[in-house]
XYZ file of C-alpha atoms in Angstrom:
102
model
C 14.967 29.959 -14.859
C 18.073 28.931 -12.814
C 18.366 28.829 -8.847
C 16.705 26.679 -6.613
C 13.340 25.036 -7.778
C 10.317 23.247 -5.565
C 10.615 19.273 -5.752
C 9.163 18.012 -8.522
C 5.913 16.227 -7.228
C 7.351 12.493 -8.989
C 10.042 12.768 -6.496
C 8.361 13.021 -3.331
C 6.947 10.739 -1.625
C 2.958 10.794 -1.657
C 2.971 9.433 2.227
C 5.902 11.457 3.973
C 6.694 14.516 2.025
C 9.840 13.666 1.714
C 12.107 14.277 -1.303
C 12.810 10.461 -3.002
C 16.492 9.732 -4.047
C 17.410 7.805 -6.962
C 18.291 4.792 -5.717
C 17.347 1.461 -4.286
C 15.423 2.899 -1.270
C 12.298 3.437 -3.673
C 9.696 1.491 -4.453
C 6.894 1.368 -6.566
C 3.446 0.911 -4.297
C 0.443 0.020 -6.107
C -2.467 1.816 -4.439
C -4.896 -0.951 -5.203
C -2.475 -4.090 -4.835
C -2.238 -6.247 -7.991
C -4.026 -9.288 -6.146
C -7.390 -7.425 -6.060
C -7.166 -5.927 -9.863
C -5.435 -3.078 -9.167
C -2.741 -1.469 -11.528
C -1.730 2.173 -10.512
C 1.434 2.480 -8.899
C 2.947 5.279 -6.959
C 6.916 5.710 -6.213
C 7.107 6.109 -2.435
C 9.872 5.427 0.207
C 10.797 1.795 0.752
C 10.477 2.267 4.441
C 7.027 3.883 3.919
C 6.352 1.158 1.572
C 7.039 -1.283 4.199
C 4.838 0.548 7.064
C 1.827 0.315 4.774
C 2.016 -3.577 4.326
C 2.706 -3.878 8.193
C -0.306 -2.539 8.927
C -2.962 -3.347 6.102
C -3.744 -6.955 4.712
C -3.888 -6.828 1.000
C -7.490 -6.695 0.961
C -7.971 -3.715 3.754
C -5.992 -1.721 0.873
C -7.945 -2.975 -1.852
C -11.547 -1.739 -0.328
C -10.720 1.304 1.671
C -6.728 2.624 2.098
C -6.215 2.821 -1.280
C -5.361 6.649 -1.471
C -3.153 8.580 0.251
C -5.614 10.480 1.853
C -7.200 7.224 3.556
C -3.968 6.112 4.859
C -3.623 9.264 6.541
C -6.709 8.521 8.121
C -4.628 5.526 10.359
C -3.529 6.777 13.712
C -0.092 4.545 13.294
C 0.223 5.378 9.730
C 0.442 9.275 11.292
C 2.780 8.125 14.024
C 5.053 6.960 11.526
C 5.040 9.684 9.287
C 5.683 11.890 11.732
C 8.528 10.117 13.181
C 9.938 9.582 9.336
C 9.800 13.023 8.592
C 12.463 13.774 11.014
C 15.040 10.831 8.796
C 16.942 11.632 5.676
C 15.338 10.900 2.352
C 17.365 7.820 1.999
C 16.834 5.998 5.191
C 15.333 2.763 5.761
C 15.016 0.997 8.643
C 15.879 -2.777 8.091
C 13.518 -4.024 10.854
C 10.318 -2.627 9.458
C 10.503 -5.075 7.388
C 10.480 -8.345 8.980
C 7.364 -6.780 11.194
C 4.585 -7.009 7.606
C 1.315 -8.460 8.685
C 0.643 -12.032 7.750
């Protein structure tokens, strides 16, 4: 079948919808971060990447945000999604960055 087919769900990003592009604005997230045990990964924005480990400590994510689903559950994690919805697929802010939790 040729024409115009739906995203493939690998290259989307779980937290924003968004379509990913192949290319150094991707990362790989691990939903329950290596520190705590945790080996599944997830390819997601780098921006939204960068949102999630501004907000939760490593060990928040470990016991309860480590889905999708729980994220969602954050007021500013919503904020932010909504607001990167609106970006291209390949935008990334280069101040989220320096603002990760300690």
């Amino acid at each position: 079948m040729h024409g115009k087919e739906e995203p493939d769900r690998q290259n989307v990003c779980p937290l924003c919808g968004r379509q990913l592009p192949d290319d150094t604005t991707v990362n790989e997230h691990h939903m329950v971060p290596r520190s705590e045990g945790g080996r599944e990964t997830v390819r997601m924005h780098r921006i939204c990447h960068n949102k999630i480990h501004a907000v939760f400590s490593e060990r928040e994510l470990a016991l309860y945000y480590h889905t999708v689903e729980r994220l969602l559950e954050n007021e500013e994690i919503r904020k932010f999604v909504r607001w990167v919805r609106k970006k291209p697929p390949a935008f990334n802010d280069k101040h989220l960055s320096r603002l990760r939790r300690r």
